[in-house]
Coordinates of C-alpha atoms and ligand atoms in Angstrom, one line a residue:
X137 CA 102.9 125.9 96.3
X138 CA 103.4 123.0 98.6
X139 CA 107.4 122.7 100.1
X140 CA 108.5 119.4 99.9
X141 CA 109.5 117.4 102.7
X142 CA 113.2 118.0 103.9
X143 CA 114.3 114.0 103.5
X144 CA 117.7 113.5 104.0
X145 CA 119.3 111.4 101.3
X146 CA 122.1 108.7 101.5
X147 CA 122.8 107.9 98.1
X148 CA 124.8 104.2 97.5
X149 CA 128.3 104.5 96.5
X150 CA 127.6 102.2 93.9
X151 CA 124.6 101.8 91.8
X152 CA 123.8 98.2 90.8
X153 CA 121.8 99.1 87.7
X154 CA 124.3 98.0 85.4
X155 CA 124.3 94.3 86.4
X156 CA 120.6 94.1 86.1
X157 CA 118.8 92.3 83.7
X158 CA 115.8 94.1 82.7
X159 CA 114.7 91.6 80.2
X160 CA 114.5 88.8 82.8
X161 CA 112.8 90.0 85.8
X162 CA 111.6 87.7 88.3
X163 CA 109.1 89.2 90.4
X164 CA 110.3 90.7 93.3
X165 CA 113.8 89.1 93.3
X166 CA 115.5 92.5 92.0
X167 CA 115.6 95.7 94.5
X168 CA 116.3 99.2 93.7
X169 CA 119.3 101.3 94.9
X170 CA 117.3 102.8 97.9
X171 CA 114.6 103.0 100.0
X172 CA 112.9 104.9 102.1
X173 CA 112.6 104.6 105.6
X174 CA 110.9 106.6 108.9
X175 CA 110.1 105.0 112.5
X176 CA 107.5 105.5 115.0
X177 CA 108.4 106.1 118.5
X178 CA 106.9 108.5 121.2
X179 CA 104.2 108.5 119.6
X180 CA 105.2 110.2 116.5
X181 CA 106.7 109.8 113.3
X182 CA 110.4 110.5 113.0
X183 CA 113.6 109.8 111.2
X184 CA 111.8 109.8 108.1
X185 CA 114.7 109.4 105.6
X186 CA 116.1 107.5 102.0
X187 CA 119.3 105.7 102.5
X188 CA 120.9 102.9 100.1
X189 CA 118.6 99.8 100.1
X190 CA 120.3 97.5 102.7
X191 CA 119.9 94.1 105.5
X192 CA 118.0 95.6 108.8
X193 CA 119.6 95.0 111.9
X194 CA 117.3 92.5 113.8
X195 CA 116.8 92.1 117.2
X196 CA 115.5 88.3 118.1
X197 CA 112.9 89.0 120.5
X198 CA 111.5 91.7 117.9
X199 CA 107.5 91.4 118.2
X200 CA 107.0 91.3 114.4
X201 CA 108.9 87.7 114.3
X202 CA 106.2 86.6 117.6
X203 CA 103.4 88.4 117.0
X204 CA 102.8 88.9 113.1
X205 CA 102.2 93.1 113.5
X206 CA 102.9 93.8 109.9
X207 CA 101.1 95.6 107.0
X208 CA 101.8 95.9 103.5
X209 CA 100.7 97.6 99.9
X210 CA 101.6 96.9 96.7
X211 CA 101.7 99.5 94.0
X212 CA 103.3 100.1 90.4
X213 CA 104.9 103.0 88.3
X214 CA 105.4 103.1 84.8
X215 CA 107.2 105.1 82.5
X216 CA 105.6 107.0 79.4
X217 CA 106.7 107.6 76.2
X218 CA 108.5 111.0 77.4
X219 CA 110.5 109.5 80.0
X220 CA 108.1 110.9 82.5
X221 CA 107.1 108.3 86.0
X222 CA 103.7 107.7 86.1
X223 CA 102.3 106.2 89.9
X224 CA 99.0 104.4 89.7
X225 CA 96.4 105.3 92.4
X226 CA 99.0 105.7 95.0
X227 CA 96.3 107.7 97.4
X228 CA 94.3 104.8 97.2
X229 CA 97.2 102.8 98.9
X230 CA 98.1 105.1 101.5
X231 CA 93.7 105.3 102.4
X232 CA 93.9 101.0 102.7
X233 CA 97.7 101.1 104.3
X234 CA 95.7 103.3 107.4
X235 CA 92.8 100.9 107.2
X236 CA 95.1 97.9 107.8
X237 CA 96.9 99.8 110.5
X238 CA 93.7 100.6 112.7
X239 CA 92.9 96.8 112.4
X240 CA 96.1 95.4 113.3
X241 CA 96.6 98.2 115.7
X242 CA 99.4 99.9 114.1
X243 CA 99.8 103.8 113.8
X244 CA 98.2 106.1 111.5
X245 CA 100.9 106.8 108.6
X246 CA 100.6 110.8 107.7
X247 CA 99.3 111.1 104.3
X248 CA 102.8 113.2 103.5
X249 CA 105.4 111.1 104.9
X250 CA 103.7 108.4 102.5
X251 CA 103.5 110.6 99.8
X252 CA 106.8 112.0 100.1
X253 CA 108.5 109.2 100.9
X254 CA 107.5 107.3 98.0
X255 CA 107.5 110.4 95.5
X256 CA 111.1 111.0 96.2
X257 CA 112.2 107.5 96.2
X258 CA 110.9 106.9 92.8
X259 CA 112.4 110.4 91.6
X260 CA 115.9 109.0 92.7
X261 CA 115.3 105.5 91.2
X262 CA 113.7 107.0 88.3
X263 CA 116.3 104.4 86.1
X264 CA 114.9 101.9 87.8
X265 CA 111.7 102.2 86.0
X266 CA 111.5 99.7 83.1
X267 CA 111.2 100.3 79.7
X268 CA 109.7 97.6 78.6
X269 CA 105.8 96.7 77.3
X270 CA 104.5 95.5 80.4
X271 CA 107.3 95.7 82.3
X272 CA 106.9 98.1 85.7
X273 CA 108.4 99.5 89.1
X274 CA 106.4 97.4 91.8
X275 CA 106.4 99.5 95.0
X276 CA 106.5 97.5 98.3
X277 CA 105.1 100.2 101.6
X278 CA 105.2 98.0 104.3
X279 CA 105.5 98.7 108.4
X280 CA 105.9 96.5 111.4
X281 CA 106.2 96.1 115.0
X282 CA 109.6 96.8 116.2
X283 CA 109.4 96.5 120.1
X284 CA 112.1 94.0 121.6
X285 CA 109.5 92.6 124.0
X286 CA 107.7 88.5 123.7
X287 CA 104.5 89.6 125.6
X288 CA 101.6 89.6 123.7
X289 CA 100.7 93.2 123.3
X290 CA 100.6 96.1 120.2
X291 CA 104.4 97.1 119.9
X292 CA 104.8 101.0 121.0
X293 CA 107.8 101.3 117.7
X294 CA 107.1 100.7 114.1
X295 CA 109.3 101.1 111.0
X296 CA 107.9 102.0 107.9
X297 CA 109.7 101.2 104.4
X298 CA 109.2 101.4 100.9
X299 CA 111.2 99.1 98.5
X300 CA 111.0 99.5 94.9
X301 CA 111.4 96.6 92.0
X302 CA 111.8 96.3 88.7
X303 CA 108.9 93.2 87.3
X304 CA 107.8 92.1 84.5
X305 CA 103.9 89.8 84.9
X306 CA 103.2 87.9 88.2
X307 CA 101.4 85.6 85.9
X308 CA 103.2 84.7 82.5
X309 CA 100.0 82.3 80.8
X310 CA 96.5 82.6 82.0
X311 CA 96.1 80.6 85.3
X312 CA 94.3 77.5 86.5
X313 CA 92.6 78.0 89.9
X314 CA 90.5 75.6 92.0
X315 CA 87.8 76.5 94.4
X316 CA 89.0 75.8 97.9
X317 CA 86.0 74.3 100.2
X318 CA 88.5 72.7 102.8
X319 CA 90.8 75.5 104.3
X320 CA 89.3 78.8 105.2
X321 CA 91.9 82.2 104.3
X322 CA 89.5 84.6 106.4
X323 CA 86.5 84.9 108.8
X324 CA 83.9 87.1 109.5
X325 CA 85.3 89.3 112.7
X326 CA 88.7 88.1 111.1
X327 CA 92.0 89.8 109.0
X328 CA 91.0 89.2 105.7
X329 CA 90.0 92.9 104.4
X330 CA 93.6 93.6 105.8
X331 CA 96.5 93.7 103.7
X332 CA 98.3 92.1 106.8
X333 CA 101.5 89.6 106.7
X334 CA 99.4 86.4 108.6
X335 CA 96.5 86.2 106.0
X336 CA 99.2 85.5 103.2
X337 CA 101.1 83.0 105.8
X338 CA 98.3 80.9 106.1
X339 CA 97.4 80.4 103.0
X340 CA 100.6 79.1 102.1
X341 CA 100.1 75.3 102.6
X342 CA 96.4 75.5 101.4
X343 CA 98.0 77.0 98.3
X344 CA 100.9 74.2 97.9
X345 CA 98.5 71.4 97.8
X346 CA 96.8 73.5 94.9
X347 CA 99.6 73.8 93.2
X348 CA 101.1 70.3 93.9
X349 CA 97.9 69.1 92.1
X350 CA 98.6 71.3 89.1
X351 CA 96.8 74.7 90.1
X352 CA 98.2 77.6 90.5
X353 CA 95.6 79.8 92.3
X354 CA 92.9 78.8 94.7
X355 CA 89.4 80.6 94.1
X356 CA 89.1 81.1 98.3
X357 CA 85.1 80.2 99.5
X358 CA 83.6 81.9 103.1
X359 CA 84.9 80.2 105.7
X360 CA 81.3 79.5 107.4
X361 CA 79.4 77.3 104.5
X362 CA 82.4 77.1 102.0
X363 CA 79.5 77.9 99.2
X364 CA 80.5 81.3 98.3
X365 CA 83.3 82.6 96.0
X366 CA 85.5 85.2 97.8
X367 CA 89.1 85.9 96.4
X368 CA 92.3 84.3 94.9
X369 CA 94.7 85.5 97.2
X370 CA 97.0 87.0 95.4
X371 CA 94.1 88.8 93.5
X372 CA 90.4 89.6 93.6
X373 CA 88.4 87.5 91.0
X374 CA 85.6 88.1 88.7
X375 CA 83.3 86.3 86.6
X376 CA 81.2 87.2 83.4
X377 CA 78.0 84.9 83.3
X378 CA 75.3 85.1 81.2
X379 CA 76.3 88.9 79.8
X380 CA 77.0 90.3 83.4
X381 CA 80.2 90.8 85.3
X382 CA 80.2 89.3 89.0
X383 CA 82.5 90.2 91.8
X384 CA 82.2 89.2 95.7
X385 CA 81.3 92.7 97.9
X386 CA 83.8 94.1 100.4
X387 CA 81.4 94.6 103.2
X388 CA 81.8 90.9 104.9
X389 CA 85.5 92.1 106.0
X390 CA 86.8 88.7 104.5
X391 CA 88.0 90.1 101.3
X392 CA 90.8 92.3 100.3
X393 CA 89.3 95.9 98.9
X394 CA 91.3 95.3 95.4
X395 CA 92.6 98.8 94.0
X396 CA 92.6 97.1 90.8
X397 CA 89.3 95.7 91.5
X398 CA 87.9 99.1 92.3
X399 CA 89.7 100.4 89.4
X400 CA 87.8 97.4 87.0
X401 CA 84.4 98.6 88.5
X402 CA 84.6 101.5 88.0
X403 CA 85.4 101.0 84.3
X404 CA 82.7 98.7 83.8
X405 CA 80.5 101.2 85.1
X406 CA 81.5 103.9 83.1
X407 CA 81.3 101.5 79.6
X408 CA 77.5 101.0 81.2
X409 CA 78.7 97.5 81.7
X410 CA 75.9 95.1 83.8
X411 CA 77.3 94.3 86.9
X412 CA 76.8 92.8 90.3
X413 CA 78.4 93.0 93.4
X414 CA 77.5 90.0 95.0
X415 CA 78.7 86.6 95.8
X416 CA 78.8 83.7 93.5
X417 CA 77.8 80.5 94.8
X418 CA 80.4 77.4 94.2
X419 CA 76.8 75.6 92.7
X420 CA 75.8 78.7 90.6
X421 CA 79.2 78.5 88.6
X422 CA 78.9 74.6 88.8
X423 CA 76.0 75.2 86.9
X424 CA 77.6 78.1 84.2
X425 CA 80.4 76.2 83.1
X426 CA 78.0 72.9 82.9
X427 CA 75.2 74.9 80.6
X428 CA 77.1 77.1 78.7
X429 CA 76.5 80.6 80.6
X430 CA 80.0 80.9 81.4
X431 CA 81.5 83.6 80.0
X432 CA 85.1 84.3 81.3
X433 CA 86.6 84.4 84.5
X434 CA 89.9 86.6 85.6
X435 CA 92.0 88.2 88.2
X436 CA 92.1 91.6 89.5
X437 CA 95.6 93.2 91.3
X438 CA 98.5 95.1 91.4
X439 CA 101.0 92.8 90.8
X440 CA 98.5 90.2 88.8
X441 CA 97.0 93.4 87.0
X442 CA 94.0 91.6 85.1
X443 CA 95.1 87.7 85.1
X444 CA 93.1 85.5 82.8
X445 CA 91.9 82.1 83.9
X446 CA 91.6 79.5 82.1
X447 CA 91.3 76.5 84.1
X448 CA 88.8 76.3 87.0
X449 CA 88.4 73.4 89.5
X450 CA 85.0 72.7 91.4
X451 CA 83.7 70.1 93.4
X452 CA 86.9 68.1 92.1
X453 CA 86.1 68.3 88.3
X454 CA 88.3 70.7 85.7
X455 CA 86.6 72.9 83.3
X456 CA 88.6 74.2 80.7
X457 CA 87.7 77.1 79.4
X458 CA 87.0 78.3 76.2
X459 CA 89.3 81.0 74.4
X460 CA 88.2 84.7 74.9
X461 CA 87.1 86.8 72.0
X462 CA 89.1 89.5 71.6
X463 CA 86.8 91.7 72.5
X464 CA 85.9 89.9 76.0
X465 CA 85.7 92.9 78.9
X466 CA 89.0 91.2 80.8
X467 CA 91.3 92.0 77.2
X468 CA 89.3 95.3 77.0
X469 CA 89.8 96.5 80.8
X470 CA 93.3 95.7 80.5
X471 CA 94.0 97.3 77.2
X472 CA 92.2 100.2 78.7
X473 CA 93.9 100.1 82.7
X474 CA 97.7 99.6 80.5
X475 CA 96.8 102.8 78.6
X476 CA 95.9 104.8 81.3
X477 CA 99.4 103.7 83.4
X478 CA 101.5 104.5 80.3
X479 CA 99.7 107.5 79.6
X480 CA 98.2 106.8 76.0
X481 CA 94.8 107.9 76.8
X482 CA 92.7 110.1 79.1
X483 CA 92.7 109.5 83.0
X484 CA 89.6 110.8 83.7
X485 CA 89.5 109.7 87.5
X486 CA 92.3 111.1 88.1
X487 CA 94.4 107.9 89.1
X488 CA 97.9 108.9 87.6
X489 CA 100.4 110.8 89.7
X490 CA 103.3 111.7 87.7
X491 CA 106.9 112.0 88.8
Ligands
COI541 C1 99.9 93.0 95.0 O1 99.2 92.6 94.0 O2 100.4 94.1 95.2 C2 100.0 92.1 96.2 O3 100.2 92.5 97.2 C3 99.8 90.6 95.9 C4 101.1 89.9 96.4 C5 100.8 88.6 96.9 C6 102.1 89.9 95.3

């Protein structure tokens, strides 16, 4: 049988369960009791420990605040009828969290530090888990650069942390999104594929003036010709035209390798769904939602989980679109991706880690 990691545990003096609302949660505005924390230095992995959720002490010449060396994941957990912890795909996250790290030259992050770390974390905030429909435990990994030092180099000290909330949706109504052809959220030989603090910094103010003209998503395009669909951001996107699902490819290195958009695709191909991995042009969905080959358009990640759209922007006009049938994949996928978190049917890919 596998030991588990010795992890010293500071437990808080006082929980602040009680004073929580869990039928108003704002995402990512409420933080669990602890969290769990290890630091790189030497070369190695140390320290790794949980200890009551808390302010870090911050040093102003720290290289994260200069320099931007900082990686995240996103993940959920859920709780099943018996009260047992369900984590979604968590191996999945500790595969990209490494895959960010070699890009933004970080250090590798031991596949048990992550797994124990987050394992026994959730264990202790087990309460923490809501009980609502819909309602989850986000899990926040996230390291960064810790050297004191304002030259431009990869820091030699990183911290690594996983903070826990209690959420209900990102998205609370289906979205409206508008396909950005001005600003440009990744490059080939750029960021984008990872999961790194500066890509979501700059697409901030690109993102405002969306939103200051009613939006509240842009549909990203590649940053060379502006004619191809890439992401939304805060999610992967995916289209159904004329009976077949389309979703942009990973292999440019501009887009973010969605868990939930693996998780999608891989459902559609085991309902024998038609799909294509492959880049819609801004002209070819022009053209769908002008002649009636539009089918539906959604969202694909962890905190968004499967967001419908219902309002898309191109070229400056708005195409409202049409109701979903029940039926449509995006209502079935999520029916389908919900059951399989909460346990109510089979998890034939193995994605749920119980607690
Ligand atoms: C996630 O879905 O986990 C993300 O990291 C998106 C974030 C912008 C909330």
């Amino acid at each position: 049988m596998k030991t588990q990691l010795a992890l010293p545990i500071t437990k808080v003096q006082n929980s602040r369960i009680a004073e929580t609302d869990f039928s108003n949660l704002v995402f990512g505005r409420t933080i669990s009791d602890h969290m769990f924390v290890a630091d790189y230095k030497n070369g190695e992995w140390c320290d790794a420990r949980i200890v009551p959720y808390a302010s870090l002490n911050l040093n102003p010449a720290n290289a994260t605040l200069h320099y931007g060396q900082s990686i995240f994941e996103g993940l959920k957990a859920y709780r099943n009828e018996e009260g047992k912890i369900l984590i979604f795909r968590a191996d999945a996250n500790w595969r990209r969290l490494n895959e960010s790290a070699e890009r933004m030259c970080m250090p590798e992050l031991p596949e048990e530090i992550f797994m124990e770390g987050l394992t026994q974390l959730i264990d202790l905030d087990r309460n923490w888990v809501p009980t609502a429909k819909g309602a989850s435990l986000y899990i926040r990994p996230f390291m960064f650069a810790t050297d004191d030092y304002i030259g431009v180099k990869p820091s030699d000290t990183y911290t690594f942390i996983i903070l826990t909330c209690p959420v209900g949706n990102y998205y609370n109504k289906p979205v409206s999104v508008k396909v950005e052809t001005t600003f440009t959220r990744a490059t080939e030989g750029g960021t984008g594929a990872a999961k790194t603090a500066g890509n979501y910094a700059a697409s901030l103010y690109p993102a405002r003036q969306a939103q200051k003209a009613g939006y509240d998503q842009l549909l990203w395009t590649d940053g060379k010709s502006h004619s191809k669909i890439e992401e939304s951001g805060t999610m992967n996107i995916m289209f159904k035209i004329n009976g077949k699902l389309i979703t942009a490819p990973t292999h440019t290195g501009t887009i973010l390798k969605g868990i939930t958009r693996d998780s999608v695709i891989q459902l559609a191909k085991d309902w024998n769904e038609p799909l294509e991995e492959r880049f819609l042009t801004v002209s070819e969905l022009e053209t769908a939602l002008q002649e009636g080959t539009f089918e539906e358009a959604f969202g694909t990640g962890t905190a968004a989980t499967i967001a419908h759209v219902q309002r898309i922007n191109v070229n400056g006009k708005d195409y409202d679109l049409p109701q979903k049938p029940t039926d449509a994949f995006s209502h079935r996928v999520l029916a389908e991706l919900d059951g399989i978190k909460y346990g109510l049917v089979q998890d034939p890919h193995k994605w749920i880690l119980s607690v």
